[in-house]
Structure formats: C-alpha cells, structure tokens
Amino acid sequence: MAFLKTILIILLVYYLLKILARLFAPKILSYAAKKTESHFRQAFDNQHPYNEQEEESVIINKKPTRKKKDSEKVGEYIDFEELD
C-alpha cells in the first residue's frame, strides 16, 4: 500500500508542476527576454555611443578592373560530339 501511495504522490506532484509551468512559463520567458534585450542594448550603447555629429563622407576609390586576355583564361574549350 505504501508503494501505491508513493506512486500517487509522485504523479500528483508531476501534474501539479506541469500545470504551474503552463501558467508561469510565458511570464518567466517574457521577463528573461526583456532582461536579455536590455543587456544587449546596454552593451551595444557602451560600444557605439550615439553622438549627434555630422556624418562624415566616405569616398571609395577603386582601380578599374582589367579584362583578361585570351592567354590568361584558365582551361580550354572542348567541343563534344554526340555519337550514334
């Protein structure tokens, strides 16, 4: 009889925890998400402080690409013919 009572108590505790987890899990997860967001926002703001300054113009000069000559091409063209 004690064995049955122990199994019954374990099952009741299991289902009680399952019900409580369904009730409180969304609140706990939203709290954790807010804390994580604030942590990342604070870390980003510390790394890149926002200053109201004029934006600096950036000029990128690229060298013109040169075309490859026929002798510089890799490999060769092979024409395959279909045999009957």
Coordinates of N, CA and C in Angstrom, one line a residue:
M1 N 0.8 -1.2 0.0 CA 0.0 0.0 0.0 C 0.9 1.3 0.0
A2 N 2.0 1.2 0.7 CA 2.9 2.4 0.7 C 3.5 2.7 -0.7
F3 N 3.7 1.6 -1.4 CA 4.2 1.8 -2.8 C 3.2 2.5 -3.7
L4 N 2.0 2.2 -3.6 CA 0.9 2.8 -4.4 C 0.8 4.3 -3.9
K5 N 0.9 4.5 -2.7 CA 0.8 5.9 -2.1 C 1.9 6.8 -2.7
T6 N 3.1 6.2 -2.7 CA 4.3 6.9 -3.2 C 4.1 7.2 -4.7
I7 N 3.7 6.3 -5.5 CA 3.4 6.5 -6.9 C 2.4 7.6 -7.1
L8 N 1.3 7.5 -6.3 CA 0.3 8.5 -6.4 C 0.8 9.9 -6.1
I9 N 1.6 10.1 -5.1 CA 2.2 11.4 -4.7 C 3.1 11.9 -5.8
I10 N 3.9 11.0 -6.4 CA 4.8 11.4 -7.5 C 4.0 11.9 -8.7
L11 N 2.9 11.2 -9.0 CA 2.1 11.6 -10.2 C 1.4 12.9 -9.9
L12 N 0.9 13.1 -8.7 CA 0.3 14.4 -8.3 C 1.2 15.6 -8.4
V13 N 2.4 15.4 -7.9 CA 3.5 16.4 -7.9 C 3.8 16.7 -9.4
Y14 N 4.0 15.7 -10.2 CA 4.3 15.8 -11.6 C 3.3 16.7 -12.3
Y15 N 2.0 16.3 -12.2 CA 1.0 17.1 -12.9 C 0.8 18.5 -12.3
L16 N 1.0 18.6 -11.0 CA 0.9 20.0 -10.4 C 2.0 20.9 -11.0
L17 N 3.2 20.3 -11.1 CA 4.3 21.1 -11.7 C 4.1 21.4 -13.2
K18 N 3.5 20.5 -13.9 CA 3.2 20.7 -15.3 C 2.2 21.8 -15.5
I19 N 1.1 21.8 -14.6 CA 0.1 22.9 -14.7 C 0.7 24.2 -14.3
L20 N 1.5 24.3 -13.3 CA 2.2 25.5 -12.9 C 3.1 26.0 -13.9
A21 N 3.8 25.1 -14.6 CA 4.7 25.5 -15.7 C 4.0 26.2 -16.8
R22 N 2.8 25.6 -17.2 CA 2.0 26.2 -18.2 C 1.5 27.6 -17.9
L23 N 1.2 27.8 -16.6 CA 0.7 29.1 -16.1 C 1.8 30.2 -16.1
F24 N 3.0 29.8 -15.6 CA 4.0 30.8 -15.3 C 5.1 30.8 -16.4
A25 N 5.2 29.9 -17.3 CA 6.2 29.9 -18.3 C 6.2 31.1 -19.2
P26 N 5.0 31.6 -19.7 CA 5.1 32.8 -20.6 C 5.6 34.0 -19.8
K27 N 5.2 34.2 -18.6 CA 5.7 35.3 -17.8 C 7.2 35.2 -17.5
I28 N 7.7 34.1 -17.2 CA 9.1 33.9 -17.0 C 9.9 34.1 -18.3
L29 N 9.4 33.6 -19.4 CA 10.1 33.8 -20.6 C 10.1 35.2 -21.1
S30 N 9.0 35.9 -20.9 CA 9.0 37.3 -21.3 C 9.9 38.2 -20.4
Y31 N 10.0 37.8 -19.2 CA 10.9 38.5 -18.3 C 12.3 38.3 -18.7
A32 N 12.7 37.0 -19.0 CA 14.0 36.7 -19.4 C 14.3 37.4 -20.8
A33 N 13.4 37.5 -21.7 CA 13.6 38.2 -23.0 C 13.9 39.7 -22.8
K34 N 13.1 40.3 -21.9 CA 13.3 41.7 -21.6 C 14.7 42.0 -21.0
K35 N 15.1 41.1 -20.0 CA 16.4 41.3 -19.4 C 17.5 41.1 -20.4
T36 N 17.4 40.1 -21.3 CA 18.4 39.9 -22.3 C 18.5 41.0 -23.3
E37 N 17.3 41.5 -23.7 CA 17.3 42.7 -24.6 C 17.9 43.9 -24.0
S38 N 17.6 44.2 -22.7 CA 18.2 45.3 -22.0 C 19.8 45.1 -21.9
H39 N 20.2 43.9 -21.6 CA 21.6 43.6 -21.5 C 22.3 43.9 -22.9
F40 N 21.7 43.4 -24.0 CA 22.4 43.6 -25.3 C 22.3 45.1 -25.7
R41 N 21.2 45.7 -25.4 CA 21.1 47.2 -25.7 C 22.1 48.0 -24.9
Q42 N 22.3 47.7 -23.7 CA 23.3 48.4 -22.9 C 24.7 48.1 -23.4
A43 N 25.0 46.9 -23.8 CA 26.3 46.5 -24.3 C 26.6 47.2 -25.7
F44 N 25.5 47.3 -26.5 CA 25.7 48.0 -27.8 C 25.9 49.5 -27.6
D45 N 25.1 50.1 -26.6 CA 25.3 51.5 -26.4 C 26.7 51.8 -25.8
N46 N 27.2 51.0 -25.0 CA 28.5 51.2 -24.5 C 29.6 51.1 -25.6
Q47 N 29.4 50.2 -26.5 CA 30.4 50.0 -27.6 C 30.2 51.1 -28.6
H48 N 29.0 51.5 -29.0 CA 28.8 52.5 -30.0 C 27.9 53.6 -29.5
P49 N 28.5 54.6 -28.7 CA 27.7 55.7 -28.2 C 27.1 56.5 -29.3
Y50 N 25.9 57.0 -29.2 CA 25.3 57.8 -30.2 C 25.6 59.2 -30.0
N51 N 26.3 59.8 -30.9 CA 26.6 61.3 -30.8 C 25.9 62.0 -32.0
E52 N 25.3 63.1 -31.7 CA 24.7 63.9 -32.8 C 25.8 64.7 -33.4
Q53 N 26.5 64.2 -34.3 CA 27.5 64.9 -35.0 C 27.2 64.7 -36.5
E54 N 27.9 65.5 -37.3 CA 27.7 65.5 -38.7 C 28.3 64.1 -39.2
E55 N 27.6 63.6 -40.2 CA 28.1 62.4 -40.8 C 29.3 62.7 -41.7
E56 N 30.3 61.9 -41.6 CA 31.5 62.1 -42.4 C 31.3 61.4 -43.8
S57 N 31.7 62.1 -44.8 CA 31.5 61.4 -46.1 C 32.7 60.5 -46.4
V58 N 32.4 59.4 -47.0 CA 33.3 58.4 -47.3 C 33.5 58.2 -48.8
I59 N 34.7 58.2 -49.3 CA 34.9 58.1 -50.7 C 35.8 56.8 -50.9
I60 N 35.3 56.0 -51.8 CA 36.0 54.7 -52.1 C 36.5 54.8 -53.5
N61 N 37.8 54.8 -53.7 CA 38.4 54.8 -55.0 C 38.8 53.4 -55.3
K62 N 38.2 52.9 -56.4 CA 38.5 51.5 -56.9 C 39.3 51.6 -58.2
K63 N 40.3 50.7 -58.3 CA 41.0 50.7 -59.5 C 40.1 50.0 -60.5
P64 N 40.2 50.4 -61.8 CA 39.4 49.7 -62.8 C 39.9 48.3 -63.0
T65 N 38.9 47.4 -63.1 CA 39.3 46.0 -63.3 C 39.8 45.9 -64.8
R66 N 40.8 45.1 -65.0 CA 41.3 44.9 -66.3 C 40.7 43.6 -66.9
K67 N 40.5 43.6 -68.1 CA 39.9 42.4 -68.8 C 41.0 41.4 -69.0
K68 N 40.6 40.1 -68.9 CA 41.6 39.1 -69.1 C 41.8 38.9 -70.6
K69 N 43.0 38.6 -71.0 CA 43.3 38.3 -72.3 C 43.0 36.8 -72.6
D70 N 43.0 36.4 -73.8 CA 42.7 35.0 -74.2 C 43.8 34.1 -73.6
S71 N 45.0 34.6 -73.5 CA 46.1 33.8 -73.0 C 46.0 33.6 -71.5
E72 N 45.3 34.5 -70.8 CA 45.2 34.5 -69.3 C 44.0 33.6 -68.9
K73 N 43.1 33.2 -69.8 CA 42.0 32.4 -69.4 C 42.4 31.0 -69.0
V74 N 41.7 30.5 -68.0 CA 42.1 29.2 -67.4 C 41.3 28.2 -68.1
G75 N 41.9 27.1 -68.5 CA 41.3 26.0 -69.1 C 41.1 26.2 -70.6
E76 N 40.5 25.2 -71.3 CA 40.3 25.4 -72.7 C 38.9 24.8 -73.0
Y77 N 38.4 25.2 -74.2 CA 37.1 24.8 -74.6 C 37.2 23.5 -75.3
I78 N 36.3 22.6 -74.9 CA 36.3 21.3 -75.6 C 34.9 21.1 -76.2
D79 N 34.8 20.8 -77.5 CA 33.6 20.6 -78.1 C 33.3 19.1 -78.2
F80 N 32.3 18.6 -77.6 CA 31.9 17.2 -77.6 C 30.9 17.0 -78.7
E81 N 31.1 15.9 -79.4 CA 30.1 15.5 -80.4 C 29.4 14.3 -80.0
E82 N 28.1 14.2 -80.3 CA 27.3 13.1 -80.0 C 27.5 12.0 -81.0
L83 N 27.7 10.7 -80.5 CA 27.9 9.6 -81.4 C 26.6 8.8 -81.5
D84 N 26.3 8.3 -82.7 CA 25.1 7.5 -82.9 C 25.4 6.0 -82.6

